[in-house]
Tab-separated table of C-alpha atoms in Angstrom:
chain	number	residue	atom	x	y	z
A	1	MET	CA	0.000	0.000	0.000
A	2	SER	CA	1.265	3.443	-0.822
A	3	PHE	CA	1.307	6.658	1.173
A	4	THR	CA	1.147	9.982	-0.618
A	5	SER	CA	1.838	13.329	1.064
A	6	PHE	CA	0.604	16.256	-0.991
A	7	LEU	CA	2.272	19.631	-1.150
A	8	PRO	CA	0.276	22.793	-0.365
A	9	GLY	CA	-1.883	23.770	-3.299
A	10	THR	CA	-2.872	20.240	-4.318
A	11	THR	CA	-6.332	18.769	-3.931
A	12	PRO	CA	-7.215	15.233	-2.832
A	13	CYS	CA	-9.044	13.259	-5.502
A	14	PRO	CA	-12.659	12.690	-4.453
A	15	THR	CA	-13.067	9.505	-6.533
A	16	GLY	CA	-15.604	7.200	-4.927
A	17	ARG	CA	-17.142	9.974	-2.817
A	18	ARG	CA	-20.297	11.810	-3.730
A	19	ALA	CA	-21.233	15.402	-3.088
A	20	ARG	CA	-23.782	15.684	-0.289
A	21	THR	CA	-27.364	15.046	-1.388
A	22	GLY	CA	-29.067	18.243	-2.337
A	23	ALA	CA	-25.978	20.080	-3.507
A	24	SER	CA	-26.675	22.595	-6.226
A	25	LEU	CA	-25.621	22.094	-9.814
A	26	ALA	CA	-23.103	24.876	-9.332
A	27	SER	CA	-21.610	23.095	-6.328
A	28	ALA	CA	-21.515	19.840	-8.263
A	29	ALA	CA	-19.650	21.566	-11.067
A	30	LEU	CA	-17.135	22.925	-8.622
A	31	LEU	CA	-16.667	19.470	-7.097
A	32	LEU	CA	-16.156	17.959	-10.538
A	33	SER	CA	-13.523	20.583	-11.298
A	34	ALA	CA	-11.786	19.881	-7.988
A	35	ALA	CA	-11.963	16.160	-8.671
A	36	LEU	CA	-10.335	16.474	-12.067
A	37	THR	CA	-7.584	18.697	-10.702
A	38	GLY	CA	-7.051	16.501	-7.647
A	39	CYS	CA	-6.931	13.279	-9.642
A	40	ALA	CA	-4.267	14.735	-11.889
A	41	ASN	CA	-2.156	15.525	-8.842
A	42	SER	CA	-2.801	12.332	-6.897
A	43	ALA	CA	-3.233	9.545	-9.402
A	44	GLN	CA	-0.742	7.333	-7.572
A	45	ALA	CA	-2.803	7.442	-4.370
A	46	GLY	CA	-5.274	4.983	-5.851
A	47	SER	CA	-8.987	4.716	-5.228
A	48	GLY	CA	-10.157	3.772	-1.769
A	49	ALA	CA	-7.491	5.790	0.029
A	50	ILE	CA	-8.434	7.532	3.243
A	51	GLN	CA	-8.132	11.214	2.463
A	52	ALA	CA	-7.218	13.874	5.031
A	53	SER	CA	-6.685	17.543	4.238
A	54	GLY	CA	-6.401	20.929	5.897
A	55	SER	CA	-4.123	22.531	8.448
A	56	THR	CA	-0.406	22.711	7.687
A	57	THR	CA	0.117	22.528	11.448
A	58	VAL	CA	-1.684	19.207	11.902
A	59	ALA	CA	-0.390	17.728	8.632
A	60	PRO	CA	3.095	16.663	9.870
A	61	VAL	CA	1.563	14.525	12.626
A	62	ALA	CA	-1.076	13.162	10.247
A	63	SER	CA	1.603	12.302	7.687
A	64	ASP	CA	3.829	10.524	10.212
A	65	ALA	CA	0.879	8.482	11.450
A	66	ALA	CA	-0.099	7.606	7.882
A	67	GLU	CA	3.413	6.362	7.226
A	68	ALA	CA	3.369	4.258	10.397
A	69	LEU	CA	0.070	2.633	9.426
A	70	LYS	CA	1.208	1.482	5.989
A	71	ALA	CA	2.176	-1.823	7.567
A	72	GLU	CA	-1.422	-2.205	8.740
A	73	GLY	CA	-2.627	-1.997	5.134
A	74	LEU	CA	-4.044	1.514	5.344
A	75	ASN	CA	-3.631	3.754	2.310
A	76	ILE	CA	-3.816	7.355	3.559
A	77	THR	CA	-3.228	10.574	1.663
A	78	VAL	CA	-2.539	13.841	3.476
A	79	ALA	CA	-2.963	17.245	1.833
A	80	THR	CA	-2.945	20.870	2.970
A	81	GLN	CA	-5.419	22.412	0.559
A	82	GLY	CA	-6.696	25.717	1.939
A	83	GLY	CA	-5.543	25.233	5.511
A	84	SER	CA	-8.026	24.527	8.307
A	85	ALA	CA	-10.922	26.296	6.560
A	86	GLY	CA	-10.210	24.448	3.334
A	87	GLY	CA	-10.188	21.087	5.074
A	88	ILE	CA	-13.481	21.768	6.842
A	89	SER	CA	-15.054	22.889	3.579
A	90	GLN	CA	-13.848	19.778	1.741
A	91	LEU	CA	-15.185	17.559	4.520
A	92	GLY	CA	-18.506	19.390	4.510
A	93	THR	CA	-18.956	18.734	0.786
A	94	GLY	CA	-17.993	15.066	1.021
A	95	GLN	CA	-14.655	15.305	-0.805
A	96	ILE	CA	-12.469	13.943	2.013
A	97	ASP	CA	-12.742	11.690	5.053
A	98	ILE	CA	-10.932	13.806	7.653
A	99	ALA	CA	-10.432	17.549	8.032
A	100	LEU	CA	-7.203	18.580	9.734
A	101	SER	CA	-7.835	21.733	11.728
A	102	SER	CA	-5.934	24.010	14.070
A	103	LYS	CA	-9.067	25.999	14.838
A	104	PRO	CA	-12.383	25.046	16.442
A	105	LEU	CA	-15.478	24.690	14.303
A	106	SER	CA	-17.428	27.923	14.054
A	107	ASP	CA	-21.110	28.734	13.617
A	108	LYS	CA	-20.171	29.767	10.093
A	109	ASP	CA	-18.855	26.251	9.367
A	110	HIS	CA	-22.060	24.635	10.609
A	111	LYS	CA	-24.252	27.041	8.642
A	112	ALA	CA	-22.222	26.487	5.465
A	113	HIS	CA	-22.636	22.701	5.749
A	114	PRO	CA	-25.972	22.031	7.466
A	115	GLY	CA	-26.040	18.416	6.317
A	116	ALA	CA	-22.710	17.536	7.906
A	117	LYS	CA	-22.525	15.958	11.344
A	118	PHE	CA	-19.095	17.230	12.331
A	119	VAL	CA	-17.319	15.273	15.065
A	120	THR	CA	-14.098	16.771	16.419
A	121	THR	CA	-11.294	14.791	18.039
A	122	GLN	CA	-8.546	16.796	19.724
A	123	ILE	CA	-5.185	15.110	19.193
A	124	GLY	CA	-2.997	17.687	20.972
A	125	ALA	CA	-2.261	21.398	21.211
A	126	ASP	CA	0.081	24.000	19.803
A	127	ALA	CA	1.344	27.486	20.575
A	128	VAL	CA	1.111	30.219	17.966
A	129	GLY	CA	4.050	32.561	18.248
A	130	VAL	CA	4.623	36.095	17.084
A	131	ILE	CA	7.858	35.319	15.285
A	132	ILE	CA	10.588	37.870	14.636
A	133	THR	CA	14.099	37.570	13.276
A	134	LYS	CA	17.094	37.094	15.564
A	135	GLU	CA	18.509	40.360	14.259
A	136	VAL	CA	15.493	42.220	15.618
A	137	ALA	CA	15.541	40.324	18.926
A	138	ASP	CA	19.265	40.921	19.393
A	139	GLY	CA	18.656	44.582	18.538
A	140	GLY	CA	16.488	45.053	21.615
A	141	VAL	CA	13.005	43.556	21.058
A	142	LYS	CA	12.736	41.180	24.009
A	143	GLY	CA	8.952	41.149	24.206
A	144	LEU	CA	5.803	42.788	22.875
A	145	THR	CA	2.626	44.014	24.483
A	146	LYS	CA	-0.745	43.344	22.892
A	147	ALA	CA	-0.900	46.989	21.784
A	148	GLN	CA	2.547	46.804	20.184
A	149	ALA	CA	1.711	43.565	18.366
A	150	ALA	CA	-1.499	45.118	17.044
A	151	GLY	CA	0.405	48.193	15.888
A	152	LEU	CA	2.884	46.035	14.004
A	153	PHE	CA	0.327	43.847	12.241
A	154	GLU	CA	-1.912	46.811	11.435
A	155	GLY	CA	0.978	48.698	9.830
A	156	ARG	CA	0.947	51.588	12.328
A	157	ILE	CA	4.408	50.679	13.662
A	158	THR	CA	6.723	50.681	10.666
A	159	ASN	CA	10.206	50.653	12.209
A	160	TRP	CA	11.511	48.359	14.918
A	161	LYS	CA	13.092	51.284	16.774
A	162	GLU	CA	9.541	52.303	17.769
A	163	VAL	CA	9.372	49.241	20.056
A	164	GLY	CA	12.936	49.339	21.349
A	165	GLY	CA	14.598	47.515	18.479
A	166	PRO	CA	17.076	48.376	15.727
A	167	ASP	CA	16.564	51.078	13.120
A	168	LEU	CA	15.097	48.641	10.612
A	169	PRO	CA	11.835	48.676	8.625
A	170	VAL	CA	9.130	46.235	9.709
A	171	PHE	CA	7.918	43.732	7.107
A	172	VAL	CA	4.694	41.931	8.014
A	173	TYR	CA	3.843	38.481	6.686
A	174	ASP	CA	0.244	37.851	7.620
A	175	LYS	CA	-1.764	34.649	7.315
A	176	GLU	CA	-4.582	34.458	4.810
A	177	PRO	CA	-8.186	34.450	6.118
A	178	GLY	CA	-9.444	31.067	7.302
A	179	ARG	CA	-6.079	29.914	8.596
A	180	GLY	CA	-6.191	28.714	12.191
A	181	THR	CA	-3.008	30.634	12.969
A	182	ARG	CA	-4.573	33.934	11.979
A	183	GLU	CA	-7.708	33.252	14.016
A	184	VAL	CA	-5.628	32.676	17.151
A	185	LEU	CA	-3.765	35.945	16.602
A	186	ASP	CA	-7.028	37.840	15.987
A	187	LYS	CA	-8.546	36.449	19.182
A	188	PHE	CA	-5.510	37.588	21.169
A	189	LEU	CA	-5.428	41.064	19.630
A	190	TYR	CA	-9.139	41.827	19.262
A	191	GLY	CA	-11.098	39.352	21.368
A	192	LYS	CA	-14.534	38.976	19.778
A	193	GLY	CA	-14.109	42.178	17.786
A	194	GLU	CA	-13.486	42.322	14.061
A	195	PRO	CA	-9.871	42.906	12.974
A	196	PRO	CA	-9.244	45.980	10.820
A	197	ALA	CA	-8.637	45.773	7.094
A	198	PRO	CA	-5.068	44.891	6.067
A	199	PRO	CA	-2.746	47.884	5.718
A	200	GLN	CA	-2.046	49.268	2.264
A	201	SER	CA	1.712	48.924	2.431
A	202	ALA	CA	4.530	47.593	0.313
A	203	ASN	CA	5.856	46.038	3.523
A	204	TYR	CA	2.835	43.800	4.014
A	205	ALA	CA	2.126	40.453	2.344
A	206	ILE	CA	-0.235	37.514	2.786
A	207	VAL	CA	1.205	34.010	3.137
A	208	GLY	CA	-0.396	30.590	3.335
A	209	GLY	CA	1.082	27.556	5.069
A	210	ASN	CA	3.644	27.278	7.835
A	211	LEU	CA	6.576	26.317	5.634
A	212	GLU	CA	5.967	29.251	3.313
A	213	THR	CA	5.728	31.582	6.300
A	214	ARG	CA	8.968	30.315	7.788
A	215	ASN	CA	10.806	30.641	4.493
A	216	LYS	CA	9.615	34.230	4.088
A	217	LEU	CA	10.691	35.123	7.624
A	218	GLU	CA	14.140	33.649	7.126
A	219	SER	CA	14.667	35.473	3.854
A	220	THR	CA	13.406	38.946	4.842
A	221	ARG	CA	15.185	41.321	7.207
A	222	GLY	CA	12.984	42.902	9.849
A	223	SER	CA	10.097	40.527	9.233
A	224	ILE	CA	7.361	39.413	11.611
A	225	ALA	CA	4.630	36.787	11.262
A	226	PRO	CA	2.287	34.579	13.267
A	227	LEU	CA	3.531	30.990	13.101
A	228	SER	CA	3.321	27.735	15.018
A	229	THR	CA	6.260	27.711	17.417
A	230	GLY	CA	6.926	24.090	16.489
A	231	PHE	CA	8.011	25.256	13.035
A	232	ILE	CA	10.907	27.360	14.333
A	233	GLU	CA	12.551	24.706	16.496
A	234	GLY	CA	16.154	24.427	15.422
A	235	ARG	CA	15.950	27.607	13.310
A	236	ALA	CA	18.608	29.846	14.844
A	237	GLY	CA	17.536	32.911	12.884
A	238	LEU	CA	13.977	33.054	14.246
A	239	VAL	CA	12.625	33.937	17.699
A	240	ALA	CA	9.187	33.527	19.284
A	241	VAL	CA	8.905	36.792	21.203
A	242	PRO	CA	7.194	36.812	24.644
A	243	LEU	CA	3.723	38.412	24.666
A	244	GLU	CA	2.665	40.488	27.653
A	245	GLY	CA	5.766	39.120	29.397
A	246	VAL	CA	4.902	35.450	28.834
A	247	ALA	CA	7.078	33.250	26.618
A	248	PRO	CA	5.529	30.319	24.678
A	249	THR	CA	7.263	27.594	26.702
A	250	LEU	CA	5.680	24.156	27.058
A	251	GLU	CA	4.918	24.932	30.706
A	252	ASN	CA	3.202	28.236	29.908
A	253	VAL	CA	1.227	26.689	27.058
A	254	ALA	CA	0.104	23.692	29.134
A	255	SER	CA	-0.966	25.913	32.033
A	256	GLY	CA	-2.849	28.300	29.757
A	257	LYS	CA	-0.688	31.220	30.874
A	258	TYR	CA	0.563	31.846	27.346
A	259	PRO	CA	-2.249	33.677	25.515
A	260	MET	CA	-2.011	32.113	22.039
A	261	THR	CA	-2.608	28.403	22.533
A	262	ARG	CA	-4.789	26.369	20.180
A	263	PRO	CA	-6.133	22.806	20.022
A	264	LEU	CA	-5.263	20.530	17.131
A	265	TYR	CA	-8.141	18.538	15.662
A	266	MET	CA	-9.062	15.743	13.315
A	267	ILE	CA	-12.678	16.249	12.236
A	268	THR	CA	-14.990	13.691	10.652
A	269	ASP	CA	-18.523	13.746	9.266
A	270	GLY	CA	-20.169	11.508	11.838
A	271	GLU	CA	-18.391	9.245	14.294
A	272	PRO	CA	-15.182	7.797	12.800
A	273	LYS	CA	-15.347	4.163	11.795
A	274	ASP	CA	-13.371	1.462	10.001
A	275	GLY	CA	-9.999	2.656	8.686
A	276	VAL	CA	-10.668	6.271	9.645
A	277	LYS	CA	-11.257	5.196	13.250
A	278	GLN	CA	-8.130	3.059	13.189
A	279	TYR	CA	-6.135	6.045	11.947
A	280	ILE	CA	-7.451	8.464	14.575
A	281	ASP	CA	-7.188	5.873	17.354
A	282	TYR	CA	-3.540	5.368	16.480
A	283	ILE	CA	-2.808	9.091	16.864
A	284	LEU	CA	-4.595	9.032	20.240
A	285	SER	CA	-2.612	5.984	21.387
A	286	ALA	CA	0.557	6.198	23.481
A	287	GLU	CA	2.625	5.449	20.377
A	288	GLY	CA	0.834	7.990	18.219
A	289	GLN	CA	1.037	10.713	20.855
A	290	LYS	CA	4.842	10.498	20.660
A	291	LEU	CA	4.541	12.143	17.233
A	292	LEU	CA	3.361	15.464	18.706
A	293	PRO	CA	6.494	16.461	20.697
A	294	LYS	CA	8.523	15.514	17.632
A	295	HIS	CA	6.950	18.509	15.893
A	296	GLY	CA	6.990	20.851	18.897
A	297	TYR	CA	3.377	20.241	19.942
A	298	LEU	CA	1.851	19.234	23.264
A	299	THR	CA	0.241	15.851	23.852
A	300	ARG	CA	-3.241	15.345	25.215
A	301	GLU	CA	-1.721	14.262	28.530
A	302	GLN	CA	0.342	17.468	28.739
A	303	MET	CA	-2.856	19.448	28.195
A	304	GLY	CA	-4.667	17.493	30.898
A	305	LEU	CA	-7.056	15.761	28.489
């Protein structure tokens, strides 16, 4: 049995799955288009594969578990199409078996897919960091307040010297809407309020997945971005700056003291069964939970679950 891990931007092939009963002709056309595109990208996955897609944060754990279960005869494909929101949408329209999500389901998700019976399984937790470059940290930025972080992401603070750092322009890499990372940052900065429109600045850009974000940070002087702290482990040039005096250590995340902590989910339409249940149960097992610290995440036990 083969395991296929898709790169961001690919779509799992929905062969053998039908759009939810009652879908409009327009929706069916969109599904057909996605199917044709996905099949072209994932022909080697074969029909009958369990298909998981969504969060680039959850994907490394999902991929490792899929690889481990090859010996059990499970054929699992893992994709990162559209991040958490994309995975939930694909699940809601019957294109995949499991949505990978680093954000909780929202009322909007339920309203968009009224026929879906979403069941969430938390596999662990993660800290979202406000990531800056080592040059900026070494230049004097040892922490940020909520107000300073908001000023940076809103484009009102344009030079690091305004927050005690070096005389260096700020370059913001922001996550695209629907990404779990961005939702965590918005909740920290604005609570239940609506975030402002993105700044009109040449020093502001939207990025997608975690790997893309990390690459942009490492290649741009004076840059800042929200990013899973697990993705900067071992990256000497990047720093997760403390927020309101609290650093994103495992202890602070587990205790809830650090303000930008998020659960990591695998979501199914209805209770998981057969191979899907076997897959999720493995990740929840003692052996599967060892995969989370490998990627800088907290286990269910560490979170008190």
